[in-house]
Short mmCIF file of C-alpha atoms (C1' of nucleotides) in Angstrom, two decimals:
data_model
loop_
_atom_site.label_atom_id
_atom_site.label_comp_id
_atom_site.label_asym_id
_atom_site.label_seq_id
_atom_site.Cartn_x
_atom_site.Cartn_y
_atom_site.Cartn_z
CA MET A 13 97.46 63.02 61.57
CA SER A 14 95.12 64.48 63.92
CA TYR A 15 94.47 68.07 64.68
CA THR A 16 97.39 70.44 63.73
CA GLU A 17 100.45 71.23 65.21
CA GLU A 18 99.23 74.75 65.57
CA HIS A 19 96.14 73.38 67.63
CA LYS A 20 98.29 71.92 69.97
CA ARG A 21 100.67 74.82 70.46
CA GLU A 22 97.74 76.99 70.92
CA THR A 23 96.12 74.60 73.84
CA LYS A 24 99.55 74.51 75.54
CA GLU A 25 99.48 78.14 75.30
CA ARG A 26 96.42 78.30 76.87
CA ILE A 27 97.17 76.13 79.59
CA VAL A 28 100.76 77.97 80.34
CA GLN A 29 98.67 81.49 80.49
CA SER A 30 95.78 79.98 82.69
CA ALA A 31 98.76 78.48 85.00
CA ARG A 32 100.50 81.87 85.09
CA ARG A 33 97.59 83.78 86.12
CA LEU A 34 96.38 81.24 89.02
CA PHE A 35 99.97 80.88 90.30
CA ASN A 36 100.35 84.64 90.43
CA ARG A 37 96.92 84.84 92.40
CA LYS A 38 97.49 81.68 94.54
CA GLY A 39 101.07 80.63 94.41
CA LEU A 40 102.66 77.53 92.62
CA ASN A 41 101.66 75.18 95.18
CA HIS A 42 98.06 76.16 96.04
CA VAL A 43 96.93 75.53 92.33
CA SER A 44 96.01 72.01 91.31
CA ILE A 45 96.32 70.65 87.95
CA LYS A 46 92.45 70.34 87.51
CA GLU A 47 92.16 73.83 88.48
CA ILE A 48 94.55 75.04 85.70
CA MET A 49 92.89 72.71 83.20
CA GLN A 50 89.43 74.01 83.99
CA GLU A 51 90.43 77.83 83.73
CA ALA A 52 91.84 76.70 80.24
CA GLY A 53 88.39 74.89 79.27
CA LEU A 54 89.73 71.38 79.60
CA THR A 55 89.76 68.38 81.89
CA HIS A 56 92.40 67.42 84.09
CA GLY A 57 93.39 64.12 82.24
CA GLY A 58 94.92 65.92 78.97
CA PHE A 59 97.67 67.48 81.01
CA TYR A 60 100.12 64.93 80.41
CA HIS A 61 99.94 65.27 76.59
CA HIS A 62 101.71 68.78 77.22
CA PHE A 63 103.77 68.42 80.34
CA SER A 64 105.81 65.64 81.39
CA SER A 65 105.02 67.00 85.14
CA LYS A 66 103.68 70.14 87.06
CA ASP A 67 107.49 71.08 87.67
CA GLU A 68 107.97 71.46 83.76
CA LEU A 69 104.81 73.69 83.95
CA TYR A 70 106.36 76.01 86.60
CA VAL A 71 109.25 76.58 84.42
CA GLU A 72 107.15 77.30 81.13
CA ALA A 73 104.85 79.45 83.29
CA VAL A 74 107.51 81.76 84.83
CA ASP A 75 109.48 81.81 81.61
CA SER A 76 106.25 83.06 80.00
CA TYR A 77 106.16 86.34 82.28
CA SER A 78 109.31 87.37 80.56
CA CYS A 79 107.06 88.48 77.54
CA CYS A 80 104.81 90.37 79.83
CA ASN A 81 105.02 94.25 79.02
CA PRO A 82 103.70 96.90 81.35
CA THR A 83 102.40 99.17 78.69
CA GLU A 84 99.47 96.95 77.77
CA LYS A 85 98.76 95.72 81.50
CA TRP A 86 98.87 98.75 84.06
CA ASP A 87 96.70 101.02 82.79
CA ASP A 88 97.19 103.96 85.24
CA VAL A 89 100.91 104.56 84.02
CA GLU A 90 101.96 104.88 80.51
CA VAL A 91 105.18 103.46 79.30
CA ASP A 92 106.67 104.40 75.95
CA LEU A 93 108.84 101.75 75.26
CA SER A 94 110.72 103.90 72.21
CA ALA A 95 111.61 106.43 74.63
CA ALA A 96 115.24 107.11 75.46
CA PRO A 97 116.87 104.59 77.80
CA ASP A 98 117.10 106.93 80.54
CA GLU A 99 113.43 108.18 80.01
CA LEU A 100 112.22 104.60 79.74
CA ALA A 101 113.81 103.69 82.98
CA SER A 102 112.41 106.50 84.81
CA GLN A 103 108.88 105.49 83.26
CA MET A 104 109.48 102.00 84.26
CA ILE A 105 110.04 102.84 87.97
CA ASP A 106 106.66 104.47 88.06
CA ALA A 107 104.92 101.54 86.37
CA TYR A 108 106.37 99.04 88.55
CA LEU A 109 105.69 100.70 91.78
CA SER A 110 102.24 101.87 90.68
CA ARG A 111 98.96 101.09 92.49
CA GLY A 112 97.78 99.49 88.72
CA HIS A 113 100.76 96.87 89.06
CA LEU A 114 100.07 95.98 92.80
CA GLU A 115 96.42 95.50 92.17
CA ASP A 116 96.85 93.53 88.97
CA VAL A 117 97.65 90.36 90.55
CA ASP A 118 97.19 88.32 87.26
CA TRP A 119 99.68 90.20 85.27
CA GLN A 120 101.94 91.19 88.40
CA CYS A 121 105.78 90.58 87.86
CA PRO A 122 106.63 87.06 89.27
CA MET A 123 109.36 88.72 91.50
CA ILE A 124 106.75 90.08 93.41
CA ALA A 125 104.08 87.47 93.05
CA LEU A 126 106.03 84.38 93.81
CA PRO A 127 109.38 85.25 95.65
CA SER A 128 109.27 82.66 98.47
CA ASP A 129 107.87 80.10 96.16
CA VAL A 130 110.85 80.31 93.51
CA ALA A 131 113.22 80.45 96.47
CA ARG A 132 112.59 77.09 97.33
CA ALA A 133 111.89 75.56 93.73
CA SER A 134 113.99 73.54 91.42
CA PRO A 135 117.18 74.91 89.83
CA VAL A 136 115.72 75.38 86.48
CA LEU A 137 112.81 77.45 87.99
CA LYS A 138 115.32 79.53 89.52
CA GLN A 139 117.23 79.98 86.69
CA ALA A 140 113.99 81.35 84.62
CA TYR A 141 113.75 83.71 87.53
CA GLU A 142 117.18 84.86 87.20
CA ARG A 143 116.61 85.58 83.35
CA ALA A 144 113.53 87.85 84.81
CA VAL A 145 115.89 89.60 87.38
CA LEU A 146 118.62 90.48 84.78
CA ALA A 147 115.92 91.46 82.01
CA MET A 148 114.83 94.18 84.71
CA VAL A 149 118.56 95.04 85.62
CA GLU A 150 118.81 95.94 81.81
CA VAL A 151 115.87 98.05 81.79
CA PHE A 152 117.07 100.19 84.80
CA SER A 153 120.59 100.45 83.37
CA GLY A 154 119.72 103.54 81.45
CA LYS A 155 122.10 104.59 78.51
CA ASN A 156 125.42 103.91 80.28
CA VAL A 157 124.74 100.30 80.90
CA LEU A 158 128.58 99.38 81.83
CA GLU A 159 128.84 102.08 84.03
CA SER A 160 125.66 102.11 85.98
CA ARG A 161 125.40 98.44 86.87
CA GLU A 162 125.19 98.87 90.62
CA ARG A 163 122.90 101.55 90.39
CA ALA A 164 120.35 99.49 88.16
CA LEU A 165 120.83 96.49 90.69
CA SER A 166 119.85 98.87 93.75
CA ILE A 167 116.87 100.17 91.66
CA VAL A 168 115.87 96.65 91.16
CA ALA A 169 116.23 95.97 94.99
CA VAL A 170 114.21 98.90 95.95
CA CYS A 171 111.36 98.25 93.58
CA VAL A 172 110.99 94.74 94.21
CA GLY A 173 111.35 95.03 97.94
CA GLY A 174 108.96 97.98 98.29
CA MET A 175 106.47 95.95 96.07
CA VAL A 176 106.79 92.62 98.00
CA LEU A 177 106.07 94.66 101.22
CA ALA A 178 103.03 96.47 99.67
CA ARG A 179 101.73 93.06 98.50
CA THR A 180 102.23 91.60 101.88
CA LEU A 181 100.41 94.24 104.05
CA ASP A 182 96.82 94.46 104.38
CA ASN A 183 97.18 98.05 105.68
CA VAL A 184 96.65 100.16 102.44
CA GLU A 185 97.89 103.27 103.92
CA LEU A 186 101.51 101.73 104.80
CA ALA A 187 101.51 99.87 101.80
CA THR A 188 101.33 102.99 99.88
CA GLU A 189 103.38 104.97 102.05
CA ILE A 190 106.19 102.31 101.27
CA ARG A 191 105.59 102.39 97.60
CA ASP A 192 105.84 106.09 97.49
CA ALA A 193 109.12 106.13 99.44
CA ALA A 194 110.37 103.55 97.19
CA ARG A 195 109.60 105.12 94.13
CA LYS A 196 111.02 108.52 95.40
CA LEU A 197 114.15 107.05 96.25
CA ALA A 198 114.26 104.91 92.82
CA HIS A 199 113.87 108.10 91.06
CA ASP A 200 116.57 109.90 93.13
CA ILE A 201 119.09 106.90 92.19
CA SER A 202 118.34 106.69 88.32
CA GLY A 203 119.04 110.83 88.35
CA MET B 9 96.33 67.90 138.19
CA SER B 10 98.94 66.39 135.58
CA TYR B 11 102.23 68.05 134.66
CA THR B 12 102.90 71.81 135.62
CA GLU B 13 101.48 74.63 133.58
CA GLU B 14 105.17 75.35 132.86
CA HIS B 15 105.71 71.98 131.57
CA LYS B 16 102.88 72.78 128.97
CA ARG B 17 104.22 76.01 128.14
CA GLU B 18 107.50 74.69 127.47
CA THR B 19 106.48 72.08 125.15
CA LYS B 20 104.43 74.58 123.25
CA GLU B 21 107.49 76.80 122.95
CA ARG B 22 109.48 73.86 121.56
CA ILE B 23 106.58 73.25 118.92
CA VAL B 24 106.63 76.96 118.06
CA GLN B 25 110.26 77.20 117.50
CA SER B 26 110.57 73.82 115.67
CA ALA B 27 107.92 75.22 113.27
CA ARG B 28 109.79 78.61 112.75
CA ARG B 29 112.62 76.76 111.71
CA LEU B 30 111.11 74.45 109.50
CA PHE B 31 108.84 77.24 107.80
CA ASN B 32 111.96 79.32 107.23
CA ARG B 33 113.31 76.47 105.55
CA LYS B 34 110.47 74.98 103.45
CA GLY B 35 107.84 77.66 103.65
CA LEU B 36 104.52 77.42 105.45
CA ASN B 37 102.93 74.95 103.29
CA HIS B 38 105.67 72.43 102.54
CA VAL B 39 105.92 71.53 106.37
CA SER B 40 103.50 69.00 107.89
CA ILE B 41 102.37 68.86 111.31
CA LYS B 42 103.96 65.36 111.76
CA GLU B 43 107.26 66.83 110.77
CA ILE B 44 107.14 69.60 113.01
CA MET B 45 105.91 67.51 116.21
CA GLN B 46 109.19 65.21 115.34
CA GLU B 47 111.45 68.22 115.36
CA ALA B 48 110.11 68.77 118.55
CA GLY B 49 110.32 65.36 119.71
CA LEU B 50 106.87 64.57 119.87
CA THR B 51 104.35 62.61 117.93
CA HIS B 52 101.87 64.12 115.81
CA GLY B 53 98.75 63.52 117.67
CA GLY B 54 99.60 65.81 120.50
CA PHE B 55 99.51 68.85 118.25
CA TYR B 56 95.69 69.55 119.01
CA HIS B 57 96.55 69.88 122.83
CA HIS B 58 98.24 72.93 122.03
CA PHE B 59 96.76 74.51 118.98
CA SER B 60 93.32 74.51 117.66
CA SER B 61 94.44 74.44 113.95
CA LYS B 62 97.68 74.59 111.69
CA ASP B 63 96.46 78.25 111.00
CA GLU B 64 97.04 79.19 114.69
CA LEU B 65 100.64 77.70 114.54
CA TYR B 66 101.33 80.15 111.59
CA VAL B 67 100.57 83.19 113.56
CA GLU B 68 102.37 82.16 116.67
CA ALA B 69 105.58 81.27 114.50
CA VAL B 70 105.60 84.53 112.79
CA ASP B 71 104.96 86.60 115.96
CA SER B 72 107.69 84.55 117.58
CA TYR B 73 110.19 85.95 115.17
CA SER B 74 109.75 89.47 116.67
CA CYS B 75 112.03 88.18 119.36
CA CYS B 76 114.46 87.18 117.09
CA ASN B 77 117.86 89.32 117.54
CA PRO B 78 120.56 89.67 114.80
CA THR B 79 123.04 90.23 117.57
CA GLU B 80 122.99 86.78 118.78
CA LYS B 81 122.57 85.16 115.25
CA TRP B 82 124.45 86.37 112.26
CA ASP B 83 127.93 85.87 113.83
CA ASP B 84 129.75 87.63 110.79
CA VAL B 85 128.63 91.28 111.93
CA GLU B 86 128.52 92.88 115.36
CA VAL B 87 125.50 94.60 116.35
CA ASP B 88 125.79 96.66 119.64
CA LEU B 89 122.19 97.46 120.70
CA SER B 90 123.29 100.04 123.30
CA ALA B 91 124.64 102.16 120.40
CA ALA B 92 123.53 105.59 119.59
CA PRO B 93 120.26 105.09 117.37
CA ASP B 94 122.25 106.15 113.95
CA GLU B 95 125.12 104.16 114.83
CA LEU B 96 122.47 100.91 115.69
CA ALA B 97 120.55 101.78 112.30
CA SER B 98 123.99 101.58 110.29
CA GLN B 99 125.00 98.32 112.25
CA MET B 100 121.75 96.82 111.55
CA ILE B 101 121.90 97.58 107.59
CA ASP B 102 125.33 95.73 107.48
CA ALA B 103 123.57 92.80 109.58
CA TYR B 104 120.71 92.31 107.46
CA LEU B 105 122.29 92.31 104.38
CA SER B 106 125.11 90.28 105.45
CA ARG B 107 126.10 86.75 103.89
CA GLY B 108 125.52 85.47 107.60
CA HIS B 109 121.82 86.45 107.40
CA LEU B 110 121.33 85.22 104.01
CA GLU B 111 122.95 81.85 104.72
CA ASP B 112 121.37 81.33 108.38
CA VAL B 113 118.21 80.19 106.76
CA ASP B 114 116.76 79.05 110.27
CA TRP B 115 116.92 82.29 111.90
CA GLN B 116 116.31 84.53 108.77
CA CYS B 117 113.83 87.36 108.97
CA PRO B 118 110.25 86.22 108.07
CA MET B 119 110.02 89.20 105.43
CA ILE B 120 112.82 87.52 103.63
CA ALA B 121 111.92 83.82 104.00
CA LEU B 122 108.36 84.14 103.80
CA PRO B 123 106.99 87.02 101.94
CA SER B 124 104.60 85.33 99.35
CA ASP B 125 103.50 82.73 101.77
CA VAL B 126 102.30 85.69 103.99
CA ALA B 127 100.94 87.68 100.98
CA ARG B 128 98.15 84.67 100.46
CA ALA B 129 97.67 83.91 104.10
CA SER B 130 94.96 85.14 106.52
CA PRO B 131 94.44 88.24 108.08
CA VAL B 132 95.63 87.54 111.55
CA LEU B 133 98.89 86.29 109.96
CA LYS B 134 99.47 89.50 107.93
CA GLN B 135 98.79 91.58 110.77
CA ALA B 136 101.78 89.63 112.77
CA TYR B 137 103.50 90.32 109.70
CA GLU B 138 102.86 94.03 109.78
CA ARG B 139 104.32 94.33 113.48
CA ALA B 140 107.65 92.84 112.03
CA VAL B 141 107.60 95.44 109.38
CA LEU B 142 107.00 98.27 111.94
CA ALA B 143 109.66 97.03 113.90
CA MET B 144 111.97 97.22 111.41
CA VAL B 145 110.96 100.68 110.23
CA GLU B 146 111.16 101.72 113.89
CA VAL B 147 115.17 100.59 114.07
CA PHE B 148 115.94 102.45 110.65
CA SER B 149 114.23 105.70 111.87
CA GLY B 150 117.37 106.57 113.55
CA LYS B 151 117.27 109.35 116.40
CA ASN B 152 114.86 111.82 114.55
CA VAL B 153 111.93 109.37 114.21
CA LEU B 154 109.29 111.68 113.14
CA GLU B 155 111.18 113.44 110.76
CA SER B 156 112.81 110.33 108.99
CA ARG B 157 109.98 107.92 108.29
CA GLU B 158 110.04 108.23 104.55
CA ARG B 159 113.82 107.47 104.50
CA ALA B 160 113.18 104.70 107.23
CA LEU B 161 110.65 103.13 104.76
CA SER B 162 113.02 103.29 101.75
CA ILE B 163 115.50 101.64 103.96
CA VAL B 164 113.36 98.81 104.67
CA ALA B 165 112.47 98.46 101.00
CA VAL B 166 116.05 98.15 100.00
CA CYS B 167 117.08 95.93 102.77
CA VAL B 168 114.08 93.63 102.12
CA GLY B 169 114.28 93.69 98.05
CA GLY B 170 118.06 92.96 98.30
CA MET B 171 117.83 90.14 100.39
CA VAL B 172 114.68 88.66 98.68
CA LEU B 173 116.32 88.79 95.38
CA ALA B 174 119.48 87.31 96.79
CA ARG B 175 117.76 84.31 98.61
CA THR B 176 116.16 83.76 95.45
CA LEU B 177 119.02 83.39 92.94
CA ASP B 178 121.05 80.31 92.61
CA ASN B 179 123.89 82.67 90.84
CA VAL B 180 126.10 83.63 94.36
CA GLU B 181 127.90 86.34 92.14
CA LEU B 182 124.99 88.04 91.31
CA ALA B 183 123.32 87.82 94.63
CA THR B 184 126.23 89.23 96.26
CA GLU B 185 126.41 91.91 93.89
CA ILE B 186 122.73 92.95 94.62
CA ARG B 187 123.38 92.56 98.45
CA ASP B 188 126.50 95.04 98.14
CA ALA B 189 124.56 97.46 95.83
CA ALA B 190 121.42 97.65 98.42
CA ARG B 191 123.84 98.12 101.34
CA LYS B 192 125.67 100.89 99.84
CA LEU B 193 122.34 102.46 99.07
CA ALA B 194 120.88 101.65 102.45
CA HIS B 195 123.96 103.48 104.00
CA ASP B 196 123.78 106.52 101.77
CA ILE B 197 120.07 107.07 102.54
CA SER B 198 120.67 106.76 106.37
CA GLY B 199 123.45 109.30 105.95
"C1'" DT C 4 105.75 58.82 154.64
"C1'" DG C 5 102.77 55.84 151.43
"C1'" DT C 6 98.72 55.05 148.84
"C1'" DA C 7 95.02 55.63 145.89
"C1'" DC C 8 92.97 58.66 142.59
"C1'" DA C 9 92.09 62.08 138.97
"C1'" DT C 10 94.34 64.74 135.30
"C1'" DC C 11 95.58 65.46 130.84
"C1'" DA C 12 100.26 65.76 127.92
"C1'" DG C 13 101.61 62.31 124.87
"C1'" DT C 14 100.53 58.32 121.70
"C1'" DG C 15 99.41 56.40 117.29
"C1'" DA C 16 95.63 54.09 114.33
"C1'" DA C 17 92.03 55.54 111.81
"C1'" DC C 18 89.38 59.02 108.89
"C1'" DG C 19 88.08 61.63 104.74
"C1'" DC C 20 90.08 64.34 101.30
"C1'" DG C 21 92.45 66.48 97.44
"C1'" DC C 22 96.34 66.06 94.97
"C1'" DG C 23 99.30 64.44 91.28
"C1'" DT C 24 99.76 60.97 87.91
"C1'" DT C 25 98.04 56.87 84.89
"C1'" DC C 26 95.37 54.65 81.58
"C1'" DA C 27 91.74 52.78 78.74
"C1'" DC C 28 88.75 54.80 75.92
"C1'" DT C 29 86.38 58.70 72.60
"C1'" DG C 30 85.70 61.09 68.80
"C1'" DA C 31 87.02 65.06 65.84
"C1'" DT C 32 90.52 65.59 62.70
"C1'" DG C 33 93.73 65.30 58.55
"C1'" DT C 34 95.59 62.17 54.98
"C1'" DA C 35 95.30 58.56 51.31
"C1'" DC C 36 92.65 56.76 47.83
"C1'" DT D 24 84.06 64.43 45.76
"C1'" DG D 25 83.29 61.04 48.93
"C1'" DT D 26 84.80 57.37 52.01
"C1'" DA D 27 87.82 54.51 54.92
"C1'" DC D 28 91.11 54.62 58.20
"C1'" DA D 29 94.99 56.19 61.31
"C1'" DT D 30 96.36 59.63 64.68
"C1'" DC D 31 96.34 61.28 68.90
"C1'" DA D 32 94.28 65.50 71.71
"C1'" DG D 33 90.86 65.26 75.14
"C1'" DT D 34 88.01 62.59 78.65
"C1'" DG D 35 87.19 61.02 83.36
"C1'" DA D 36 87.52 57.15 86.37
"C1'" DA D 37 90.77 54.94 88.95
"C1'" DC D 38 95.49 54.67 91.55
"C1'" DG D 39 98.36 55.30 95.67
"C1'" DC D 40 99.77 58.74 98.76
"C1'" DG D 41 100.20 62.22 102.29
"C1'" DC D 42 98.03 65.46 104.54
"C1'" DG D 43 95.19 67.75 108.84
"C1'" DT D 44 92.31 66.30 112.10
"C1'" DT D 45 89.88 62.90 115.24
"C1'" DC D 46 89.69 59.80 119.07
"C1'" DA D 47 90.35 56.04 122.19
"C1'" DC D 48 93.77 55.05 125.02
"C1'" DT D 49 98.09 55.32 128.05
"C1'" DG D 50 101.04 56.26 131.48
"C1'" DA D 51 103.51 59.96 134.19
"C1'" DT D 52 102.58 63.30 137.17
"C1'" DG D 53 100.46 66.13 141.08
"C1'" DT D 54 97.21 66.36 144.95
"C1'" DA D 55 94.24 64.66 148.92
"C1'" DC D 56 94.44 61.90 152.73
#
DNA sequence: TGTACATCAGTGAACGCGCGTTCACTGATGTAC
DNA sequence: TGTACATCAGTGAACGCGCGTTCACTGATGTAC
């Protein structure tokens, strides 16, 4: 045997994280394998010892987002993961629609960073994306999960819509106005 | 002189419309100039008699959306453009979040079809996009435009968010659930 | 009306380039003795 | 402990391919006489 299993796992994880960052910044199709491997401190040839194709990397990268946790990342808003469900939902709304989240492109939610890329991607990638959407729905369901699914879905729509628009606009004032309007509305719904 | 000014204008318009359709289907960067020109009934070499670069076409294509009018396109919902502002806003919500709009990829709103493409595009293209957002805000402002800007912005966020998510999901049931939740909420806000 | 000419929209071969992928090779590492 | 070996993660040149763009050419058209 050469190297350890763990060594290989760590290298692969480094590639995935490097890819996730670059995908968020430039979109799935504006990032080359060479670029990803360089950011991970490797050369492009080794890529195929870890993945059978670039498509496979897409899936792993989007799946790796699920582990992302706003608490550690968007430092202008505090989220207490041990809070009561309704309180947590409220904090998540603020975190999701925060300036920190908008500007932290590297760690941004894939639903904001990659919507149209995913819309045209392979079924496996879309499934990874669906898992991310459902995880978010769950957070916004609060304590009465079963009764408030519709409410949770509309909060997700407002949050994602507000942020997608904000990220697309160069006009900072308008982007902020939209985020503020979306935040207010999301809080109104969640009650 | 060869050919008429009008002949050239018509050809250019045919290229722009062909590009708009293909961009909506495949995204800005998965469509080649050869493909666009073929769809317009031409060969790729002539492209540069009409545009100085592909970037220039992006802008013209996104600007050409503004003329898009849901009335003629999404035939499962009727919109009466001569209706009173509040009534029009209400009809537009139904049209925008309709199944017809979701499925009519060719004529879909660019905010739904191209969000992440535009987020990473050139400033001129982002400005074209901003014009589209502002046009939509105006429609949803209803009769008291000045007083209800925040309301209009949040309606836009819900509508765009709901549709962006719906288009990204392969799971039709979930996509429909989201559109329904978004539509209900948008109507609640617009009152 | 007919003809000779100039224009330029349209054609399609060719260009350089960067991409995803392949492959022969290297050399650091863990294992066996 | 030291040494010989096998493994395979990592390297970097090379591949075919399609892209955006260029360019010399064609030929349909409008204009001048």
